[in-house]
Amino acid sequence: MTTALRGHVERGDLPGLVALVARGDAVHVAALGTQGLTTSSPPMRRDTLFRVASMAKPLTAVATLLLVEEGKLALDGSVDRWLPELADRRVLRRPDSPLEDTVPAKRAITVRDLLTLRWGLGAVMAPPGTYPIQEAIREARVSAGFQAITDPPDEYMRRMGTLPLIHQPGERWMYHTGYEVLGVLVARASGMRFDDFLRERLFVPLAMKDTAFSVPVEKRGRLSTAYARDPGTGRLEAWDEPSNSFWSRPPAFPSGGGQGGLVSTADDFLAFGRMLLSAGRHGDTRLLSPASIEAMMTDQIPSEQKDASPFYPGFWDATGWGFGGAVTTRPDGISPTAGRYGWGGGYGTTFFIDPRQDLTALLLTQRRVQGPEEGALALEFSKDAYRALEG
């Protein structure tokens, strides 16, 4: 596995990476290449900091379930009390309808709707300009993307509340946006900023000492450079550098979905993965009940909704969606059994656990996902992680 990954670095596909595979107490870590492409870039280290983007979604799901278990939120209860901007929704008659052609929502949005990305809004899987709602989402500044959300949470929700839903609550899966809303929900229901809640209730108990929404000066030497491929030349160009990084200051919007989002390390995510594999326990501390962990890693999407919920080709063939991440529903050419749970991030990061194999695996890179090449690297790594078990 390490040899294959080293080939990508030596060919210049990316400046460096950190890969980790753990089973039980055995942990293998490969830190390859450098943190950037310049001659002064330091070597990649086991504790290098990476922007994890949508890998934040499982963390946000755990934060939400903590409040469910405390009784501050109800899984199948309305979110109207905490998110009045989403009360009394109107729903487009059809996805291609004019914004004024709406019907009343049949019911209120629930916590489960947000966790399962079935609350009615999200990324529209069609070319830009196909439907009027796409331009409205862009103008409201609530589009999914790499750029961090710059509005504070209350303004973000005000803008979100100006939009009609595309689908009735609970009827279709639409990627991403529900987790940005969940971050606001957790903050309001807990009475804490979302970043403070994550730190106090999740990161400190799990000793995830490097996971945060910004990087202090004393840690900035460990922050890798993020790259994007120039579509014309194919060359990697620096997109966010440690010296003037967006992550050098706390964000206006602590993102639950990962847009802007968290930085983390291999060992921090290993601690999180082991907590999931231990059914919610970390050492002598229980964070979540086994029932909540089981729900996270159980497919929540009925087959008829998968058929009507486009994502990328083949996504639903052997995959479902739990809380915060994807769940394999049958052997899929990567793992030999169902039940693998995890998610990736827009900078090429990948994280998954397999309860049947007692396996945690993650690949951390910093090259923006712009096409199938980046997805191919994550797929190759995931297959090699299972082959390593056989060896």
One Martini backbone bead per residue (centre of mass of N, CA, C, O) as a GRO file, in nm:
protein
  391
    1MET     BB    1   0.060   0.062  -0.023
    2THR     BB    2   0.298   0.258   0.013
    3THR     BB    3   0.417   0.222  -0.269
    4ALA     BB    4   0.172   0.327  -0.427
    5LEU     BB    5   0.165   0.609  -0.293
    6ARG     BB    6   0.453   0.699  -0.364
    7GLY     BB    7   0.404   0.717  -0.671
    8HIS     BB    8   0.226   0.975  -0.663
    9VAL     BB    9   0.448   1.158  -0.552
   10GLU     BB   10   0.680   1.105  -0.763
   11ARG     BB   11   0.485   1.206  -1.009
   12GLY     BB   12   0.323   1.473  -0.897
   13ASP     BB   13   0.016   1.447  -0.806
   14LEU     BB   14   0.137   1.514  -0.515
   15PRO     BB   15   0.325   1.623  -0.250
   16GLY     BB   16   0.147   1.465  -0.024
   17LEU     BB   17   0.089   1.227   0.258
   18VAL     BB   18  -0.147   1.057   0.482
   19ALA     BB   19  -0.157   0.721   0.605
   20LEU     BB   20  -0.407   0.506   0.773
   21VAL     BB   21  -0.397   0.182   0.947
   22ALA     BB   22  -0.629   0.009   1.172
   23ARG     BB   23  -0.606  -0.281   1.407
   24GLY     BB   24  -0.664  -0.232   1.688
   25ASP     BB   25  -0.334  -0.181   1.804
   26ALA     BB   26  -0.266  -0.166   1.508
   27VAL     BB   27  -0.048   0.079   1.339
   28HIS     BB   28  -0.033   0.236   1.016
   29VAL     BB   29   0.202   0.487   0.894
   30ALA     BB   30   0.217   0.722   0.613
   31ALA     BB   31   0.465   0.975   0.542
   32LEU     BB   32   0.461   1.155   0.236
   33GLY     BB   33   0.658   1.387   0.145
   34THR     BB   34   0.518   1.710   0.132
   35GLN     BB   35   0.336   2.010   0.227
   36GLY     BB   36   0.464   2.108  -0.050
   37LEU     BB   37   0.613   2.235  -0.364
   38THR     BB   38   0.827   2.376  -0.235
   39THR     BB   39   1.159   2.382  -0.128
   40SER     BB   40   1.058   2.476   0.179
   41SER     BB   41   0.899   2.238   0.234
   42PRO     BB   42   0.808   2.030   0.460
   43PRO     BB   43   0.775   1.741   0.574
   44MET     BB   44   0.575   1.501   0.612
   45ARG     BB   45   0.355   1.428   0.890
   46ARG     BB   46   0.166   1.271   1.116
   47ASP     BB   47   0.079   1.587   1.232
   48THR     BB   48  -0.043   1.698   0.997
   49LEU     BB   49  -0.247   1.945   0.863
   50PHE     BB   50  -0.592   1.914   0.750
   51ARG     BB   51  -0.844   1.963   0.529
   52VAL     BB   52  -1.161   1.784   0.566
   53ALA     BB   53  -1.432   1.888   0.523
   54SER     BB   54  -1.678   1.642   0.486
   55MET     BB   55  -1.557   1.482   0.734
   56ALA     BB   56  -1.744   1.645   0.940
   57LYS     BB   57  -2.023   1.500   0.936
   58PRO     BB   58  -1.986   1.280   1.157
   59LEU     BB   59  -1.939   1.488   1.384
   60THR     BB   60  -2.215   1.629   1.360
   61ALA     BB   61  -2.382   1.380   1.420
   62VAL     BB   62  -2.278   1.337   1.707
   63ALA     BB   63  -2.361   1.610   1.820
   64THR     BB   64  -2.664   1.567   1.774
   65LEU     BB   65  -2.693   1.298   1.943
   66LEU     BB   66  -2.620   1.417   2.213
   67LEU     BB   67  -2.886   1.591   2.227
   68VAL     BB   68  -3.082   1.360   2.201
   69GLU     BB   69  -2.992   1.205   2.462
   70GLU     BB   70  -3.060   1.471   2.644
   71GLY     BB   71  -3.345   1.599   2.519
   72LYS     BB   72  -3.304   1.864   2.329
   73LEU     BB   73  -3.362   1.656   2.105
   74ALA     BB   74  -3.567   1.515   1.843
   75LEU     BB   75  -3.544   1.307   1.590
   76ASP     BB   76  -3.879   1.337   1.517
   77GLY     BB   77  -3.865   1.639   1.557
   78SER     BB   78  -3.911   1.953   1.530
   79VAL     BB   79  -3.713   2.257   1.432
   80ASP     BB   80  -3.875   2.525   1.481
   81ARG     BB   81  -3.776   2.629   1.757
   82TRP     BB   82  -3.464   2.666   1.646
   83LEU     BB   83  -3.574   2.703   1.322
   84PRO     BB   84  -3.784   2.939   1.217
   85GLU     BB   85  -3.691   2.972   0.915
   86LEU     BB   86  -3.827   2.660   0.859
   87ALA     BB   87  -4.106   2.738   0.887
   88ASP     BB   88  -4.359   2.710   0.683
   89ARG     BB   89  -4.313   2.570   0.417
   90ARG     BB   90  -4.233   2.584   0.082
   91VAL     BB   91  -4.295   2.398  -0.231
   92LEU     BB   92  -4.216   2.296  -0.513
   93ARG     BB   93  -4.396   2.149  -0.753
   94ARG     BB   94  -4.125   2.151  -0.915
   95PRO     BB   95  -3.794   2.174  -0.977
   96ASP     BB   96  -3.871   2.365  -1.251
   97SER     BB   97  -4.009   2.578  -1.108
   98PRO     BB   98  -4.107   2.854  -1.023
   99LEU     BB   99  -4.073   3.017  -0.722
  100GLU     BB  100  -4.402   3.067  -0.706
  101ASP     BB  101  -4.451   2.749  -0.753
  102THR     BB  102  -4.627   2.644  -0.476
  103VAL     BB  103  -4.652   2.440  -0.182
  104PRO     BB  104  -4.721   2.309   0.099
  105ALA     BB  105  -4.597   2.161   0.349
  106LYS     BB  106  -4.682   1.854   0.500
  107ARG     BB  107  -4.440   1.911   0.703
  108ALA     BB  108  -4.208   1.922   0.923
  109ILE     BB  109  -3.889   1.951   1.004
  110THR     BB  110  -3.640   1.722   1.103
  111VAL     BB  111  -3.366   1.587   1.233
  112ARG     BB  112  -3.361   1.343   1.047
  113ASP     BB  113  -3.371   1.496   0.782
  114LEU     BB  114  -3.090   1.624   0.817
  115LEU     BB  115  -2.918   1.366   0.864
  116THR     BB  116  -3.044   1.237   0.575
  117LEU     BB  117  -3.087   1.460   0.352
  118ARG     BB  118  -3.441   1.510   0.367
  119TRP     BB  119  -3.545   1.834   0.382
  120GLY     BB  120  -3.535   1.971   0.054
  121LEU     BB  121  -3.226   2.064   0.036
  122GLY     BB  122  -2.956   2.120  -0.214
  123ALA     BB  123  -2.781   1.979  -0.442
  124VAL     BB  124  -2.803   2.023  -0.790
  125MET     BB  125  -2.799   1.763  -1.040
  126ALA     BB  126  -2.721   2.011  -1.257
  127PRO     BB  127  -2.672   2.232  -1.468
  128PRO     BB  128  -2.629   2.542  -1.474
  129GLY     BB  129  -2.953   2.686  -1.531
  130THR     BB  130  -3.185   2.471  -1.534
  131TYR     BB  131  -3.299   2.603  -1.266
  132PRO     BB  132  -3.422   2.858  -1.077
  133ILE     BB  133  -3.315   2.760  -0.793
  134GLN     BB  134  -3.011   2.784  -0.847
  135GLU     BB  135  -2.993   3.096  -0.851
  136ALA     BB  136  -3.118   3.140  -0.572
  137ILE     BB  137  -2.898   2.995  -0.412
  138ARG     BB  138  -2.666   3.173  -0.503
  139GLU     BB  139  -2.785   3.452  -0.409
  140ALA     BB  140  -2.808   3.341  -0.099
  141ARG     BB  141  -2.531   3.204  -0.019
  142VAL     BB  142  -2.594   2.851  -0.010
  143SER     BB  143  -2.384   2.712  -0.161
  144ALA     BB  144  -2.202   2.463  -0.257
  145GLY     BB  145  -1.841   2.448  -0.170
  146PHE     BB  146  -1.514   2.576  -0.112
  147GLN     BB  147  -1.618   2.820  -0.008
  148ALA     BB  148  -1.662   2.989   0.256
  149ILE     BB  149  -1.876   3.087   0.488
  150THR     BB  150  -1.941   3.443   0.565
  151ASP     BB  151  -2.184   3.415   0.721
  152PRO     BB  152  -2.351   3.421   0.984
  153PRO     BB  153  -2.580   3.206   1.105
  154ASP     BB  154  -2.831   3.395   1.104
  155GLU     BB  155  -2.797   3.491   0.809
  156TYR     BB  156  -2.796   3.219   0.674
  157MET     BB  157  -3.086   3.143   0.769
  158ARG     BB  158  -3.233   3.377   0.644
  159ARG     BB  159  -3.161   3.299   0.353
  160MET     BB  160  -3.275   3.015   0.359
  161GLY     BB  161  -3.576   3.117   0.428
  162THR     BB  162  -3.627   3.238   0.124
  163LEU     BB  163  -3.656   2.946   0.032
  164PRO     BB  164  -3.769   2.696  -0.132
  165LEU     BB  165  -3.837   2.389  -0.157
  166ILE     BB  166  -3.788   2.107  -0.366
  167HIS     BB  167  -3.885   1.908  -0.143
  168GLN     BB  168  -4.033   1.717   0.059
  169PRO     BB  169  -4.014   1.618   0.359
  170GLY     BB  170  -3.857   1.292   0.333
  171GLU     BB  171  -3.841   1.228  -0.005
  172ARG     BB  172  -3.533   1.333  -0.050
  173TRP     BB  173  -3.198   1.321  -0.149
  174MET     BB  174  -2.961   1.588  -0.055
  175TYR     BB  175  -2.666   1.723  -0.064
  176HIS     BB  176  -2.510   1.877   0.246
  177THR     BB  177  -2.683   2.130   0.370
  178GLY     BB  178  -2.793   1.995   0.634
  179TYR     BB  179  -2.509   2.029   0.792
  180GLU     BB  180  -2.515   2.333   0.819
  181VAL     BB  181  -2.779   2.339   0.980
  182LEU     BB  182  -2.691   2.157   1.216
  183GLY     BB  183  -2.483   2.349   1.337
  184VAL     BB  184  -2.700   2.556   1.421
  185LEU     BB  185  -2.876   2.371   1.591
  186VAL     BB  186  -2.666   2.295   1.805
  187ALA     BB  187  -2.615   2.580   1.904
  188ARG     BB  188  -2.906   2.656   1.990
  189ALA     BB  189  -2.972   2.403   2.175
  190SER     BB  190  -2.702   2.449   2.363
  191GLY     BB  191  -2.591   2.761   2.385
  192MET     BB  192  -2.353   2.727   2.172
  193ARG     BB  193  -2.108   2.729   1.990
  194PHE     BB  194  -2.017   2.497   1.771
  195ASP     BB  195  -1.711   2.491   1.831
  196ASP     BB  196  -1.741   2.467   2.141
  197PHE     BB  197  -1.899   2.205   2.145
  198LEU     BB  198  -1.697   2.022   2.005
  199ARG     BB  199  -1.467   2.063   2.201
  200GLU     BB  200  -1.611   1.984   2.474
  201ARG     BB  201  -1.781   1.708   2.368
  202LEU     BB  202  -1.539   1.577   2.171
  203PHE     BB  203  -1.234   1.659   2.156
  204VAL     BB  204  -1.152   1.634   2.451
  205PRO     BB  205  -1.249   1.339   2.517
  206LEU     BB  206  -1.067   1.233   2.249
  207ALA     BB  207  -0.799   1.393   2.210
  208MET     BB  208  -0.849   1.622   1.972
  209LYS     BB  209  -0.603   1.860   1.967
  210ASP     BB  210  -0.610   1.949   1.630
  211THR     BB  211  -0.917   2.005   1.613
  212ALA     BB  212  -1.037   2.276   1.401
  213PHE     BB  213  -1.123   2.599   1.247
  214SER     BB  214  -0.824   2.675   1.333
  215VAL     BB  215  -0.477   2.801   1.322
  216PRO     BB  216  -0.237   2.853   1.515
  217VAL     BB  217   0.071   2.979   1.504
  218GLU     BB  218   0.219   2.726   1.646
  219LYS     BB  219   0.084   2.526   1.397
  220ARG     BB  220   0.143   2.632   1.100
  221GLY     BB  221   0.389   2.439   1.023
  222ARG     BB  222   0.162   2.187   0.989
  223LEU     BB  223   0.031   2.316   0.742
  224SER     BB  224  -0.088   2.242   0.456
  225THR     BB  225  -0.113   2.272   0.119
  226ALA     BB  226  -0.353   2.375  -0.105
  227TYR     BB  227  -0.481   2.233  -0.414
  228ALA     BB  228  -0.526   2.307  -0.770
  229ARG     BB  229  -0.617   2.233  -1.089
  230ASP     BB  230  -0.540   2.344  -1.388
  231PRO     BB  231  -0.747   2.317  -1.661
  232GLY     BB  232  -0.531   2.385  -1.884
  233THR     BB  233  -0.242   2.249  -1.770
  234GLY     BB  234  -0.265   2.053  -1.496
  235ARG     BB  235  -0.153   2.212  -1.276
  236LEU     BB  236  -0.049   2.276  -0.961
  237GLU     BB  237  -0.216   2.512  -0.747
  238ALA     BB  238  -0.225   2.726  -0.509
  239TRP     BB  239  -0.508   2.784  -0.276
  240ASP     BB  240  -0.381   2.732   0.028
  241GLU     BB  241  -0.168   2.896   0.253
  242PRO     BB  242  -0.016   2.923   0.556
  243SER     BB  243   0.067   3.235   0.549
  244ASN     BB  244  -0.261   3.305   0.427
  245SER     BB  245  -0.482   3.152   0.562
  246PHE     BB  246  -0.807   3.102   0.632
  247TRP     BB  247  -0.717   2.919   0.896
  248SER     BB  248  -0.588   3.173   1.073
  249ARG     BB  249  -0.899   3.215   1.143
  250PRO     BB  250  -1.190   3.247   1.262
  251PRO     BB  251  -1.499   3.184   1.166
  252ALA     BB  252  -1.816   3.300   1.101
  253PHE     BB  253  -1.879   2.985   1.009
  254PRO     BB  254  -1.927   2.700   1.165
  255SER     BB  255  -1.898   2.403   0.990
  256GLY     BB  256  -2.092   2.105   0.956
  257GLY     BB  257  -2.018   2.024   0.639
  258GLY     BB  258  -1.714   2.167   0.545
  259GLN     BB  259  -1.734   2.469   0.457
  260GLY     BB  260  -1.414   2.515   0.527
  261GLY     BB  261  -1.378   2.411   0.817
  262LEU     BB  262  -1.180   2.161   0.923
  263VAL     BB  263  -0.898   2.060   1.102
  264SER     BB  264  -0.666   1.773   1.096
  265THR     BB  265  -0.563   1.441   1.192
  266ALA     BB  266  -0.492   1.116   1.197
  267ASP     BB  267  -0.515   1.068   1.513
  268ASP     BB  268  -0.783   1.206   1.557
  269PHE     BB  269  -0.949   1.016   1.364
  270LEU     BB  270  -0.878   0.758   1.507
  271ALA     BB  271  -1.027   0.823   1.770
  272PHE     BB  272  -1.303   0.844   1.637
  273GLY     BB  273  -1.315   0.560   1.510
  274ARG     BB  274  -1.283   0.401   1.780
  275MET     BB  275  -1.543   0.502   1.906
  276LEU     BB  276  -1.729   0.373   1.699
  277LEU     BB  277  -1.619   0.076   1.736
  278SER     BB  278  -1.700   0.114   2.063
  279ALA     BB  279  -1.999   0.213   2.080
  280GLY     BB  280  -1.921   0.518   2.217
  281ARG     BB  281  -1.637   0.456   2.339
  282HIS     BB  282  -1.368   0.610   2.555
  283GLY     BB  283  -1.259   0.414   2.744
  284ASP     BB  284  -1.433   0.529   3.031
  285THR     BB  285  -1.596   0.687   2.809
  286ARG     BB  286  -1.928   0.784   2.725
  287LEU     BB  287  -2.084   0.940   2.453
  288LEU     BB  288  -2.254   0.704   2.322
  289SER     BB  289  -2.479   0.493   2.232
  290PRO     BB  290  -2.516   0.205   2.062
  291ALA     BB  291  -2.779   0.296   1.916
  292SER     BB  292  -2.662   0.549   1.780
  293ILE     BB  293  -2.435   0.411   1.624
  294GLU     BB  294  -2.614   0.220   1.464
  295ALA     BB  295  -2.775   0.443   1.318
  296MET     BB  296  -2.539   0.574   1.171
  297MET     BB  297  -2.470   0.264   1.034
  298THR     BB  298  -2.758   0.289   0.891
  299ASP     BB  299  -2.962   0.267   0.645
  300GLN     BB  300  -3.213   0.539   0.565
  301ILE     BB  301  -3.270   0.473   0.252
  302PRO     BB  302  -3.492   0.408   0.038
  303SER     BB  303  -3.498   0.277  -0.273
  304GLU     BB  304  -3.699   0.484  -0.405
  305GLN     BB  305  -3.521   0.731  -0.323
  306LYS     BB  306  -3.265   0.660  -0.473
  307ASP     BB  307  -3.390   0.666  -0.762
  308ALA     BB  308  -3.468   0.996  -0.697
  309SER     BB  309  -3.142   1.048  -0.602
  310PRO     BB  310  -2.904   1.210  -0.734
  311PHE     BB  311  -2.559   1.169  -0.805
  312TYR     BB  312  -2.329   0.966  -0.870
  313PRO     BB  313  -2.246   0.720  -1.058
  314GLY     BB  314  -2.328   0.431  -0.860
  315PHE     BB  315  -2.370   0.510  -0.560
  316TRP     BB  316  -2.637   0.315  -0.490
  317ASP     BB  317  -2.560   0.016  -0.552
  318ALA     BB  318  -2.382  -0.021  -0.243
  319THR     BB  319  -2.531   0.238  -0.107
  320GLY     BB  320  -2.584   0.437   0.178
  321TRP     BB  321  -2.742   0.645   0.439
  322GLY     BB  322  -2.694   0.767   0.737
  323PHE     BB  323  -2.517   0.942   0.981
  324GLY     BB  324  -2.271   1.135   0.812
  325GLY     BB  325  -2.268   0.874   0.610
  326ALA     BB  326  -2.171   0.602   0.443
  327VAL     BB  327  -2.318   0.273   0.354
  328THR     BB  328  -2.268  -0.046   0.302
  329THR     BB  329  -2.498  -0.305   0.158
  330ARG     BB  330  -2.260  -0.451   0.003
  331PRO     BB  331  -2.045  -0.581  -0.174
  332ASP     BB  332  -1.802  -0.342  -0.367
  333GLY     BB  333  -1.476  -0.410  -0.416
  334ILE     BB  334  -1.358  -0.342  -0.126
  335SER     BB  335  -1.550  -0.485   0.067
  336PRO     BB  336  -1.666  -0.814   0.160
  337THR     BB  337  -1.877  -0.649   0.326
  338ALA     BB  338  -2.100  -0.503   0.495
  339GLY     BB  339  -2.073  -0.174   0.688
  340ARG     BB  340  -1.923   0.046   0.578
  341TYR     BB  341  -1.804   0.362   0.721
  342GLY     BB  342  -1.812   0.695   0.565
  343TRP     BB  343  -1.603   0.974   0.440
  344GLY     BB  344  -1.523   1.254   0.250
  345GLY     BB  345  -1.327   1.514   0.087
  346GLY     BB  346  -1.258   1.795  -0.126
  347TYR     BB  347  -0.921   1.733  -0.072
  348GLY     BB  348  -0.898   1.395  -0.074
  349THR     BB  349  -1.026   1.281   0.167
  350THR     BB  350  -1.040   0.971   0.377
  351PHE     BB  351  -1.299   0.787   0.572
  352PHE     BB  352  -1.306   0.465   0.756
  353ILE     BB  353  -1.506   0.195   0.882
  354ASP     BB  354  -1.500  -0.163   1.008
  355PRO     BB  355  -1.654  -0.360   1.231
  356ARG     BB  356  -1.583  -0.653   1.123
  357GLN     BB  357  -1.255  -0.566   1.107
  358ASP     BB  358  -1.151  -0.346   1.298
  359LEU     BB  359  -1.141  -0.080   1.101
  360THR     BB  360  -0.916   0.193   1.024
  361ALA     BB  361  -0.922   0.451   0.760
  362LEU     BB  362  -0.689   0.702   0.616
  363LEU     BB  363  -0.672   0.982   0.379
  364LEU     BB  364  -0.435   1.257   0.344
  365THR     BB  365  -0.494   1.540   0.145
  366GLN     BB  366  -0.443   1.858  -0.086
  367ARG     BB  367  -0.652   1.795  -0.343
  368ARG     BB  368  -0.881   1.894  -0.527
  369VAL     BB  369  -1.188   1.786  -0.632
  370GLN     BB  370  -1.224   1.770  -1.012
  371GLY     BB  371  -1.225   1.449  -1.059
  372PRO     BB  372  -1.160   1.110  -1.110
  373GLU     BB  373  -0.866   1.102  -1.007
  374GLU     BB  374  -0.921   1.152  -0.705
  375GLY     BB  375  -1.114   0.909  -0.667
  376ALA     BB  376  -0.905   0.688  -0.747
  377LEU     BB  377  -0.720   0.716  -0.501
  378ALA     BB  378  -0.926   0.639  -0.282
  379LEU     BB  379  -0.992   0.362  -0.401
  380GLU     BB  380  -0.711   0.241  -0.391
  381PHE     BB  381  -0.668   0.270  -0.088
  382SER     BB  382  -0.912   0.105   0.011
  383LYS     BB  383  -0.826  -0.163  -0.117
  384ASP     BB  384  -0.541  -0.176   0.020
  385ALA     BB  385  -0.640  -0.193   0.312
  386TYR     BB  386  -0.758  -0.484   0.273
  387ARG     BB  387  -0.505  -0.622   0.163
  388ALA     BB  388  -0.338  -0.580   0.423
  389LEU     BB  389  -0.502  -0.781   0.593
  390GLU     BB  390  -0.430  -1.034   0.424
  391GLY     BB  391  -0.110  -0.994   0.482
   0.00000   0.00000   0.00000
